[in-house]
Coordinates of C-alpha atoms and ligand atoms in Angstrom, one line a residue:
Chain A
M1 CA 92.8 39.4 186.8
S2 CA 90.5 36.5 186.5
I3 CA 87.3 35.2 188.0
L4 CA 87.6 31.9 189.9
V5 CA 84.8 29.4 189.8
F6 CA 84.5 26.5 192.1
I7 CA 83.0 23.3 190.5
E8 CA 81.7 20.5 192.7
G9 CA 81.7 16.9 191.8
S10 CA 82.1 13.5 193.3
E11 CA 83.2 10.0 192.1
G12 CA 84.4 11.3 188.8
V13 CA 81.3 13.2 187.9
L14 CA 81.0 17.0 187.9
K15 CA 77.7 18.4 189.1
K16 CA 75.6 19.8 186.3
S17 CA 74.1 22.7 188.4
S18 CA 77.6 23.6 189.6
K19 CA 78.7 24.2 185.9
E20 CA 76.1 27.1 185.8
A21 CA 78.6 29.0 187.9
I22 CA 80.9 29.1 185.0
S23 CA 78.3 30.5 182.7
Y24 CA 77.4 33.0 185.4
A25 CA 81.0 34.0 185.7
A26 CA 81.4 34.3 181.9
Q27 CA 78.4 36.7 181.8
A28 CA 79.6 38.6 184.9
G29 CA 83.1 38.7 183.2
S30 CA 81.7 40.6 180.2
I31 CA 80.1 43.1 182.6
L32 CA 83.2 43.5 184.6
N33 CA 85.6 43.5 181.6
D34 CA 87.3 40.5 183.0
Q35 CA 87.5 37.8 180.4
E36 CA 89.5 35.2 182.1
I37 CA 87.2 32.6 183.7
V38 CA 89.1 30.0 185.6
A39 CA 87.2 26.9 186.8
V40 CA 88.8 25.1 189.7
V41 CA 88.2 21.3 190.2
L42 CA 89.7 19.4 193.1
G43 CA 90.1 15.7 192.8
S44 CA 90.6 13.2 189.9
Y45 CA 88.4 13.6 186.8
D46 CA 88.9 12.5 183.2
E47 CA 90.8 15.0 181.1
S48 CA 87.8 15.4 178.7
I49 CA 85.4 16.1 181.5
L50 CA 87.7 18.9 182.7
S51 CA 88.4 20.4 179.3
N52 CA 84.7 20.3 178.4
L53 CA 84.1 23.0 181.0
G54 CA 85.3 25.3 178.2
S55 CA 81.9 24.7 176.7
N56 CA 80.2 26.3 179.7
G57 CA 82.4 29.4 179.5
A58 CA 85.7 28.6 181.2
T59 CA 88.8 29.9 179.5
K60 CA 91.1 27.8 181.7
V61 CA 90.6 24.9 184.1
I62 CA 92.8 24.4 187.2
N63 CA 92.8 20.8 188.4
V64 CA 94.3 19.9 191.7
E65 CA 94.8 16.2 192.3
G66 CA 95.6 14.5 195.5
D67 CA 94.4 11.8 197.8
V68 CA 93.1 14.4 200.2
F69 CA 90.5 15.4 197.6
A70 CA 89.0 11.9 197.3
E71 CA 86.1 13.0 199.5
N72 CA 84.4 16.4 199.6
Q73 CA 86.1 17.7 202.8
I74 CA 84.9 21.1 203.9
G75 CA 88.2 22.2 205.6
V76 CA 90.5 20.8 202.9
F77 CA 88.5 22.2 200.0
S78 CA 88.2 25.7 201.4
D79 CA 91.8 25.9 202.4
S80 CA 92.9 24.8 199.0
I81 CA 90.7 27.2 197.1
Q82 CA 91.7 30.0 199.4
G83 CA 95.4 29.1 198.6
I84 CA 94.7 29.3 194.8
M85 CA 92.9 32.7 195.3
T86 CA 95.8 34.1 197.2
D87 CA 98.5 32.8 194.8
N88 CA 96.6 34.2 191.8
D89 CA 95.4 37.4 193.4
I90 CA 91.8 36.5 192.7
K91 CA 89.2 39.1 193.7
L92 CA 86.0 37.3 192.7
L93 CA 85.0 33.7 193.5
V94 CA 81.8 32.3 192.2
M95 CA 80.0 29.0 193.0
I96 CA 76.5 27.6 192.8
K97 CA 74.6 27.3 196.1
S98 CA 74.5 23.8 197.6
S99 CA 74.7 22.2 201.1
F100 CA 78.5 21.8 200.4
S101 CA 79.3 25.2 198.8
D102 CA 77.7 27.2 201.7
N103 CA 80.4 25.7 203.9
I104 CA 83.2 26.5 201.4
G105 CA 82.1 30.0 200.7
G106 CA 81.7 30.8 204.4
R107 CA 85.1 29.5 205.4
I108 CA 86.9 31.2 202.5
A109 CA 85.2 34.5 203.4
G110 CA 86.2 34.1 207.0
K111 CA 89.8 33.4 206.1
T112 CA 90.2 36.1 203.4
G113 CA 87.9 38.8 204.9
A114 CA 85.9 38.7 201.6
S115 CA 82.4 40.2 201.2
V116 CA 80.2 37.2 200.9
V117 CA 76.7 37.1 199.4
S118 CA 74.7 33.9 199.3
S119 CA 71.5 33.1 197.4
V120 CA 72.4 35.5 194.6
I121 CA 69.8 35.7 191.9
S122 CA 71.2 38.3 189.4
L123 CA 74.3 39.2 187.5
P124 CA 76.3 42.1 189.1
D125 CA 75.2 45.6 188.4
V126 CA 78.3 47.8 188.3
S127 CA 76.6 51.1 187.2
N128 CA 77.2 52.4 190.7
G129 CA 79.5 50.2 192.8
F130 CA 78.9 46.5 192.7
K131 CA 75.4 45.3 193.4
V132 CA 73.6 42.0 193.2
N133 CA 70.1 40.8 194.0
K134 CA 69.7 38.0 196.5
S135 CA 66.7 35.9 197.4
I136 CA 65.5 36.3 201.0
F137 CA 62.7 34.8 203.2
T138 CA 63.1 31.6 201.3
G139 CA 62.0 33.1 198.0
K140 CA 59.2 35.3 199.4
A141 CA 61.2 38.4 198.7
A142 CA 64.5 39.7 197.2
T143 CA 66.9 42.4 198.2
T144 CA 69.5 44.4 196.4
V145 CA 72.9 44.2 198.2
S146 CA 75.9 46.4 197.6
V147 CA 79.0 44.4 197.9
N148 CA 81.8 46.6 199.1
G149 CA 84.8 44.4 199.9
D150 CA 87.9 44.2 197.7
I151 CA 87.5 40.4 197.6
K152 CA 84.1 39.1 196.8
V153 CA 82.5 35.6 197.1
L154 CA 79.2 35.1 195.3
I155 CA 77.2 32.0 196.1
V156 CA 74.6 31.9 193.3
N157 CA 71.3 30.2 193.2
K158 CA 70.7 27.5 190.6
N159 CA 68.7 28.8 187.5
T160 CA 70.1 32.3 187.8
V161 CA 71.6 32.1 184.3
E162 CA 71.1 29.5 181.5
L163 CA 73.9 26.9 181.3
Q164 CA 75.9 27.9 178.2
E165 CA 77.1 25.0 176.0
S166 CA 79.3 26.3 173.2
G167 CA 81.2 23.1 172.5
D168 CA 84.5 24.9 173.2
I169 CA 87.4 23.2 175.0
A170 CA 89.5 24.8 177.7
P171 CA 93.1 24.1 178.5
V172 CA 93.6 22.2 181.7
E173 CA 96.4 23.1 184.1
K174 CA 97.3 20.5 186.7
I175 CA 98.7 21.9 189.9
Q176 CA 100.1 20.1 193.0
V177 CA 98.7 20.9 196.4
S178 CA 101.1 21.7 199.1
S179 CA 101.4 18.7 201.3
D180 CA 100.7 20.4 204.6
I181 CA 96.9 20.5 204.3
E182 CA 95.6 19.3 207.6
V183 CA 92.7 16.9 207.6
K184 CA 90.8 17.6 210.8
I185 CA 87.6 15.8 210.0
K186 CA 87.6 12.0 209.4
I187 CA 85.0 10.7 207.0
T188 CA 84.1 7.2 208.3
G189 CA 81.4 6.2 205.9
K190 CA 78.8 7.1 203.4
E191 CA 75.3 6.0 202.6
K192 CA 73.9 6.5 199.1
A193 CA 70.3 7.2 198.6
E194 CA 68.4 5.0 196.3
G195 CA 67.7 6.3 192.8
D196 CA 70.4 7.9 190.7
I197 CA 69.0 11.3 190.1
L198 CA 69.9 13.9 192.8
L199 CA 67.0 15.9 194.1
E200 CA 69.0 19.1 194.2
D201 CA 70.4 18.7 190.7
A202 CA 67.3 17.4 189.0
D203 CA 65.6 19.1 186.0
I204 CA 62.3 17.5 186.9
V205 CA 61.0 16.6 190.4
V206 CA 57.9 14.6 191.2
S207 CA 56.8 15.0 194.9
G208 CA 54.2 13.2 196.9
G209 CA 52.4 14.4 200.0
R210 CA 50.0 13.0 202.6
G211 CA 47.4 12.7 199.9
L212 CA 49.2 9.5 198.8
K213 CA 47.9 7.9 202.0
G214 CA 50.8 5.5 202.7
P215 CA 54.3 4.5 201.7
E216 CA 52.9 1.5 199.8
N217 CA 51.3 3.8 197.3
W218 CA 54.6 5.5 196.2
G219 CA 54.8 3.2 193.1
I220 CA 52.7 5.7 191.1
I221 CA 55.1 8.5 192.0
E222 CA 58.1 6.4 191.2
D223 CA 56.6 5.3 187.9
L224 CA 55.9 8.8 186.7
A225 CA 59.4 10.0 187.9
K226 CA 61.1 7.2 186.1
A227 CA 59.2 7.9 182.9
L228 CA 60.2 11.6 183.1
G229 CA 63.7 11.0 184.3
A230 CA 62.8 12.9 187.4
A231 CA 64.0 12.8 191.0
T232 CA 61.4 12.1 193.7
G233 CA 60.6 14.3 196.7
C234 CA 58.0 14.5 199.4
S235 CA 56.4 16.9 202.0
K236 CA 57.6 17.2 205.5
P237 CA 54.9 15.1 207.3
V238 CA 55.6 12.3 204.8
S239 CA 59.2 12.0 205.9
D240 CA 58.4 12.8 209.5
V241 CA 56.3 9.6 209.7
G242 CA 58.9 7.7 207.8
W243 CA 57.0 7.0 204.6
R244 CA 60.0 8.4 202.7
P245 CA 63.6 9.2 203.8
H246 CA 64.4 12.6 205.3
H247 CA 66.7 13.7 202.4
E248 CA 63.6 13.7 200.1
H249 CA 61.8 16.3 202.3
V250 CA 61.3 19.4 200.2
G251 CA 60.5 22.8 201.7
Q252 CA 61.6 25.6 204.0
T253 CA 63.1 23.2 206.5
G254 CA 64.2 20.6 203.9
V255 CA 65.7 20.6 200.5
K256 CA 65.1 23.6 198.3
V257 CA 64.7 22.7 194.7
S258 CA 64.7 24.8 191.6
P259 CA 64.0 22.4 188.7
N260 CA 62.4 23.3 185.4
L261 CA 59.4 21.3 186.4
Y262 CA 58.0 20.5 189.8
I263 CA 55.0 18.2 190.0
A264 CA 53.3 18.1 193.4
V265 CA 50.9 15.2 194.0
G266 CA 48.6 15.2 197.0
I267 CA 50.5 18.1 198.6
S268 CA 48.2 20.8 200.0
G269 CA 50.6 23.7 199.3
A270 CA 51.4 24.9 202.8
I271 CA 53.5 28.1 202.7
Q272 CA 56.5 26.2 204.2
H273 CA 56.4 23.6 201.4
L274 CA 56.0 26.3 198.7
A275 CA 59.0 28.1 200.1
G276 CA 61.2 25.3 199.0
V277 CA 59.8 25.1 195.4
N278 CA 59.0 28.6 194.4
S279 CA 62.1 29.1 192.3
S280 CA 61.1 26.2 190.0
K281 CA 60.3 27.3 186.4
V282 CA 57.0 25.5 186.2
L283 CA 54.8 24.2 189.1
V284 CA 52.2 21.6 188.6
A285 CA 49.6 20.6 191.3
I286 CA 47.6 17.5 191.3
N287 CA 45.1 17.4 194.1
N288 CA 41.5 16.2 194.6
D289 CA 40.6 19.3 196.5
P290 CA 39.9 22.3 194.2
E291 CA 40.5 24.6 197.2
A292 CA 44.0 23.3 197.9
P293 CA 46.3 26.3 198.3
F294 CA 48.8 24.8 195.8
F295 CA 46.5 25.8 192.9
K296 CA 47.2 29.4 193.8
A297 CA 50.9 28.9 193.3
A298 CA 50.8 26.5 190.4
D299 CA 51.2 27.2 186.7
Y300 CA 49.2 24.1 185.7
G301 CA 46.8 21.9 187.8
I302 CA 44.6 18.9 187.7
V303 CA 41.7 18.6 190.2
G304 CA 41.5 14.9 190.5
D305 CA 42.4 11.7 192.3
A306 CA 46.1 11.1 192.1
F307 CA 45.5 7.4 191.9
E308 CA 43.6 7.9 188.6
V309 CA 45.5 10.8 187.2
L310 CA 49.1 9.7 187.6
P311 CA 48.9 6.4 185.6
K312 CA 47.4 8.3 182.7
L313 CA 50.3 10.8 182.8
T314 CA 52.9 8.0 183.0
E315 CA 51.3 6.2 180.1
K316 CA 51.3 9.3 177.9
I317 CA 54.9 10.0 178.6
K318 CA 55.9 6.5 177.7
S319 CA 54.0 6.8 174.5
L320 CA 56.0 9.9 173.4
Chain B
M1 CA 81.1 20.6 228.4
K2 CA 80.1 24.1 227.4
I3 CA 77.7 24.4 224.5
L4 CA 76.8 27.6 222.8
V5 CA 73.7 27.8 220.7
C6 CA 73.4 30.7 218.3
I7 CA 69.8 31.6 217.6
T8 CA 68.2 34.0 215.1
H9 CA 65.0 36.0 215.7
V10 CA 63.0 35.6 212.5
P11 CA 59.4 36.0 211.2
D12 CA 57.3 32.9 211.7
T13 CA 57.3 30.7 208.6
T14 CA 53.7 31.7 207.7
A15 CA 54.3 35.4 207.9
K16 CA 53.4 37.6 204.9
I17 CA 56.6 39.5 204.0
T18 CA 56.1 43.1 202.9
F19 CA 58.2 46.2 203.2
I20 CA 57.8 49.8 204.2
D21 CA 59.6 53.2 204.0
N22 CA 60.0 53.0 200.3
N23 CA 61.0 49.3 200.3
T24 CA 63.9 49.8 202.7
K25 CA 62.5 48.2 205.8
L26 CA 60.6 45.0 206.7
N27 CA 57.0 45.7 207.7
E28 CA 57.0 44.0 211.2
S29 CA 53.4 44.9 212.0
G30 CA 51.4 41.8 212.6
I31 CA 54.4 39.5 212.3
Q32 CA 55.1 37.0 215.0
F33 CA 58.8 36.4 215.6
I34 CA 60.2 32.9 216.4
I35 CA 63.5 31.2 217.1
G36 CA 64.8 30.2 213.6
P37 CA 63.5 26.7 212.9
Y38 CA 67.0 25.3 212.2
D39 CA 68.3 27.0 215.3
D40 CA 65.5 25.5 217.2
F41 CA 66.7 22.0 216.1
A42 CA 70.2 22.9 217.3
L43 CA 68.8 24.1 220.7
A44 CA 66.8 20.9 221.1
R45 CA 69.9 18.8 220.5
A46 CA 71.9 20.9 223.0
I47 CA 69.3 20.4 225.7
E48 CA 69.4 16.6 225.0
L49 CA 73.2 16.6 225.3
K50 CA 72.9 18.5 228.5
E51 CA 70.6 15.8 229.9
T52 CA 72.7 12.9 228.7
H53 CA 76.2 14.4 229.1
G54 CA 75.9 17.1 231.8
A55 CA 76.6 20.2 229.8
T56 CA 75.9 23.9 230.3
V57 CA 73.9 25.5 227.4
T58 CA 74.3 29.2 226.6
V59 CA 72.2 30.8 223.9
L60 CA 73.5 33.7 222.0
N61 CA 71.6 36.2 219.8
V62 CA 73.0 39.0 217.8
G63 CA 70.2 41.5 217.9
E64 CA 68.6 44.6 219.4
A65 CA 66.4 44.7 222.5
N66 CA 63.3 43.5 220.6
T67 CA 64.7 40.0 220.3
E68 CA 64.6 39.4 224.1
P69 CA 61.2 37.5 224.1
T70 CA 62.7 35.1 221.6
I71 CA 65.8 34.6 223.8
R72 CA 63.6 34.1 226.9
K73 CA 61.8 31.3 224.9
A74 CA 65.1 29.6 224.4
L75 CA 65.8 29.8 228.1
A76 CA 62.3 28.4 228.8
I77 CA 63.1 25.5 226.5
G78 CA 66.0 24.7 228.8
A79 CA 69.1 26.9 228.1
D80 CA 71.0 27.9 231.3
D81 CA 71.9 31.5 230.4
A82 CA 71.9 33.9 227.5
I83 CA 74.0 36.5 225.8
R84 CA 72.6 39.2 223.5
I85 CA 75.0 41.2 221.5
N86 CA 73.4 44.5 221.1
T87 CA 73.4 45.3 217.4
A88 CA 71.3 44.7 214.3
P89 CA 72.4 41.5 212.5
T90 CA 72.8 43.0 209.1
D91 CA 75.6 41.2 207.4
S92 CA 76.8 37.5 207.7
M93 CA 80.4 38.5 208.2
Y94 CA 79.5 41.1 210.8
V95 CA 77.4 38.7 212.7
A96 CA 80.0 36.0 212.5
H97 CA 82.7 38.3 213.9
Q98 CA 80.4 39.1 216.9
I99 CA 79.8 35.4 217.5
A100 CA 83.5 34.5 217.2
D101 CA 84.5 37.3 219.6
A102 CA 82.0 35.9 222.2
I103 CA 83.5 32.4 221.8
K104 CA 87.0 33.7 222.3
Q105 CA 85.8 35.2 225.7
E106 CA 84.4 31.9 226.9
A107 CA 86.0 28.9 225.2
Y108 CA 82.9 26.9 224.3
D109 CA 83.5 23.2 223.3
L110 CA 80.6 22.9 221.0
I111 CA 79.0 25.7 219.0
L112 CA 75.7 24.9 217.4
M113 CA 73.5 26.9 215.1
G114 CA 71.0 26.4 212.3
R115 CA 72.3 25.5 208.9
E116 CA 70.9 28.9 207.8
S117 CA 68.6 31.6 209.0
I118 CA 65.2 31.7 207.3
D119 CA 65.2 35.4 206.7
Y120 CA 68.5 35.9 204.8
N121 CA 69.0 32.2 203.9
S122 CA 72.7 32.7 203.6
G123 CA 74.0 29.6 205.4
V124 CA 77.5 30.9 205.7
V125 CA 77.8 32.0 209.4
H126 CA 78.9 28.6 210.7
G127 CA 81.7 28.5 208.1
I128 CA 82.9 32.0 208.8
V129 CA 82.9 31.4 212.6
G130 CA 84.9 28.2 212.1
A131 CA 87.4 29.9 209.9
L132 CA 87.8 32.9 212.2
L133 CA 88.5 30.6 215.2
D134 CA 90.5 28.2 213.0
I135 CA 88.3 25.2 214.1
P136 CA 86.4 22.7 212.0
S137 CA 82.8 23.6 210.9
V138 CA 80.3 21.1 209.5
S139 CA 76.9 21.6 208.0
P140 CA 74.1 20.4 207.5
V141 CA 74.4 18.1 210.5
M142 CA 71.5 15.6 210.9
V143 CA 72.9 13.5 213.7
L144 CA 75.4 14.6 216.4
D145 CA 76.7 12.5 219.2
I146 CA 79.6 13.0 221.6
E147 CA 81.9 10.3 222.9
G148 CA 84.6 11.8 225.1
T149 CA 86.1 14.6 223.1
T150 CA 85.0 13.1 219.7
V151 CA 82.0 14.3 217.9
K152 CA 80.3 11.8 215.7
I153 CA 78.2 13.4 212.9
S154 CA 76.1 12.4 210.1
R155 CA 76.0 15.2 207.5
E156 CA 73.6 15.4 204.6
I157 CA 75.2 15.3 201.2
E158 CA 73.4 15.4 197.9
G159 CA 72.0 12.0 197.3
G160 CA 72.8 10.6 200.7
K161 CA 74.6 11.0 204.0
E162 CA 78.2 11.1 205.1
F163 CA 79.5 9.9 208.5
L164 CA 82.2 12.0 210.2
E165 CA 84.3 12.1 213.3
V166 CA 86.0 15.2 214.5
E167 CA 87.5 16.4 217.8
L168 CA 86.0 19.2 219.8
P169 CA 85.8 22.2 219.6
I170 CA 83.7 22.5 216.4
V171 CA 80.9 24.6 214.9
A172 CA 77.9 22.7 213.5
G173 CA 75.1 24.0 211.3
C174 CA 72.1 21.9 212.2
Q175 CA 69.0 20.6 210.5
E176 CA 66.4 18.0 211.2
P177 CA 66.3 15.2 212.2
I178 CA 69.0 16.1 214.7
A179 CA 66.4 16.4 217.4
E180 CA 62.6 17.1 217.8
W181 CA 61.6 20.7 218.5
K182 CA 61.0 21.2 222.2
I183 CA 58.0 23.2 223.5
P184 CA 58.6 25.0 226.8
N185 CA 56.6 23.8 229.8
M186 CA 55.1 25.9 232.5
R187 CA 58.1 25.4 234.8
G188 CA 60.5 26.3 232.1
I189 CA 58.6 29.5 231.4
M190 CA 58.6 30.5 235.1
T191 CA 62.3 29.8 235.6
A192 CA 63.3 31.5 232.3
R193 CA 62.4 34.9 233.8
S194 CA 65.2 34.7 236.4
K195 CA 67.9 33.1 234.2
P196 CA 70.8 35.4 233.4
L197 CA 70.6 37.3 230.1
K198 CA 73.8 39.3 229.6
V199 CA 73.7 42.2 227.2
V200 CA 77.1 43.0 225.6
E201 CA 78.1 45.7 223.1
P202 CA 79.3 44.6 219.7
V203 CA 83.0 44.7 218.7
A204 CA 83.8 47.2 216.0
F205 CA 83.8 45.7 212.5
N206 CA 83.0 47.3 209.2
H207 CA 80.0 46.0 207.2
S208 CA 81.3 44.6 203.9
T209 CA 77.8 44.4 202.3
E210 CA 74.9 46.8 202.6
T211 CA 71.2 46.3 201.8
V212 CA 70.0 48.9 199.4
S213 CA 66.4 47.9 199.0
Y214 CA 63.8 45.1 199.1
E215 CA 61.2 43.8 196.7
N216 CA 58.5 41.2 196.5
P217 CA 58.4 38.9 193.5
P218 CA 55.8 39.6 190.9
E219 CA 52.4 38.0 191.5
K220 CA 51.8 34.6 189.9
G221 CA 49.4 34.4 187.0
S222 CA 46.4 32.1 187.6
V223 CA 46.6 28.4 187.2
K224 CA 45.7 26.7 184.0
L225 CA 43.5 23.7 184.8
V226 CA 43.4 20.5 182.9
D227 CA 40.4 18.2 183.2
A228 CA 41.1 15.1 185.1
E229 CA 39.3 13.0 182.5
N230 CA 41.9 14.2 179.9
A231 CA 44.8 14.3 182.3
E232 CA 47.2 13.3 179.5
D233 CA 46.6 16.7 177.9
L234 CA 48.8 18.1 180.6
I235 CA 51.8 16.4 179.0
D236 CA 51.1 18.2 175.7
L237 CA 51.0 21.5 177.5
L238 CA 54.2 20.9 179.4
K239 CA 55.9 19.9 176.2
N240 CA 54.6 22.4 173.7
E241 CA 53.5 25.4 175.7
A242 CA 55.7 25.4 178.8
K243 CA 58.5 23.7 176.9
V244 CA 59.9 21.9 180.0
L245 CA 59.7 18.3 178.6
Ligands
FAD401 C1 58.2 25.7 211.1 C2 57.6 24.8 210.1 C3 58.4 24.3 209.0 C4 57.8 23.5 208.1 N1 58.6 23.1 207.0 C5 58.0 22.3 206.0 C6 58.8 21.9 204.9 O1 60.0 22.2 204.8 N2 58.2 21.1 203.9 C7 56.9 20.8 204.0 O2 56.4 20.1 203.1 N3 56.2 21.1 205.1 C8 56.7 21.9 206.1 N4 55.9 22.2 207.2 C9 54.6 21.6 207.3 C10 53.5 22.3 206.5 O3 53.0 23.4 207.3 C11 52.4 21.3 206.1 O4 51.9 20.8 207.3 C12 52.8 20.2 205.2 O5 53.5 20.7 204.1 C13 51.6 19.5 204.7 O6 52.0 18.3 204.0 P1 51.1 17.7 202.9 O7 50.7 18.7 201.9 O8 51.7 16.4 202.4 O9 49.8 17.2 203.7 P2 48.4 17.8 203.9 O10 48.4 19.2 204.2 O11 47.6 16.9 204.7 O12 47.8 17.7 202.4 C14 47.4 16.5 201.7 C15 46.8 17.0 200.4 O13 46.5 15.8 199.7 C16 45.3 16.0 199.0 N5 44.7 14.7 198.7 C17 44.2 13.7 199.5 N6 43.8 12.6 198.9 C18 44.2 12.8 197.6 C19 44.1 12.1 196.4 N7 43.5 10.8 196.4 N8 44.5 12.6 195.2 C20 45.0 13.8 195.2 N9 45.2 14.6 196.3 C21 44.8 14.1 197.5 C22 44.4 16.8 200.0 O14 43.4 17.5 199.3 C23 45.5 17.7 200.6 O15 45.5 18.9 199.9 C24 56.5 23.0 208.2 C25 55.7 23.5 209.2 C26 56.3 24.4 210.2 C27 55.4 24.8 211.3

């Protein structure tokens, strides 16, 4: 038996965070005595990109090509992966949580009757049944869940395991998709956000809040982000008034991020904002109010004026 | 058009989350419960569609009797009637089966809910319901318009948006800016009391996951402050101490 791992990508590039699912499955595999880790990729990608998934822990890669996979279609992707699960008698499917994978995991569970657990933050504990920990209340708590179904779908939070990079290569098996996949949803267009680093996938995020005073001041945020190779984010009121686009809104009701480093500039640290960043490895707060609640959550802080502090940081980074 | 809006009854976003009974139960004392913020966006959009397209809006909650004030609030915001499926919402698959069964009884055209609940953060119920009914599901939906029987959607994707068209019936997991949250007015609150709230018993379905225990994350250590005058020292700390650069 093998563990199946769903890998997301688009336009010829596989998502980095998505590859963590393979490393998760490889570690889960040694616990479960299940050494075959099969990564499934839908759509057209370079052979080398696919075989390099061996480096992350895949023992085999299944690649399904076809025009229907040109876009990330919820129904088409979930039906296809479900087909692969059934054909190969797969009992465990693993993926990294994202706004796309939630859809896929849910539909597959609905079709197969699998036990589905989302926001998983631990490897399975099989000392007594099959248990995992999951994050709840947007990171304010966790719970241990016993997963009882014969088929299991685990949607794992980013940063649950380290991405393994062994340099190994995995064999790639190309399979054809049966032609009767029905496309019920028509994708009529796409709009790409500016900036080439995805907020949800970023290792470093620099976010600005109302303390920046206006959209015209975002240059200092962008300069620091650029120097660090970081994505930019913002607080909810900032996107509500249109200083920044909605997809940059971080927090409980926006994007949840878990980068290695989150730098919050002029953000007070309201509980709803913190809920979206509390699984980051290191939190930095820059705020001119020493009483700002963010300092209670942060690992590092600077009490000071963002307009003076940020250029110094950017300059220092550039000098490294 | 018949719209169903599925709502969760969850602790307010500022609530302090603690547990009792040996970490097996949420401590509800002092907690104010609200309509899930994402569900509240879905509800607001449903009410707008009712006004522009002449729909009926039913709210559904899977929950025990203590959720009724939350359901009444949804009625006060403008839903026409409500269904409460009388059972604790303990597992995504279980909840989705209850919702799917209610939909089979009534043939709704548009099923809206939040992209995820803010208590369990699973984000899978819309997908399961769609699969169980064999109809399309889409999430997270930021814009939703209806033309005839076609739904025009803008969905958030990583690094941008995607525009979609799909035929009713569908399930949509909603998030902002699909609509602005609505606050009930006095008239809404008065009429909500007499709107129908039907209580139905759950369909039998085995739970496939079980909560064993809860825990709070370890307390954070205190913040290390860097003097603003020497702000650049922060970079050394991030590089050499925290090792994140
Ligand atoms: C149901 C609900 C959901 C919500 N969801 C979210 C969410 O997902 N994300 C989110 O962000 N918010 C959310 N909020 C809003 C949240 O409660 C706060 O209102 C919001 O996060 C505050 O944004 P802010 O920190 O940018 O602004 P403010 O709270 O106004 O803080 C601005 C900060 O900037 C500092 N400042 C001012 N000038 C300077 C300067 N020159 N240099 C440095 N610092 C300066 C100030 O000291 C202050 O701390 C939600 C609220 C509710 C009720």
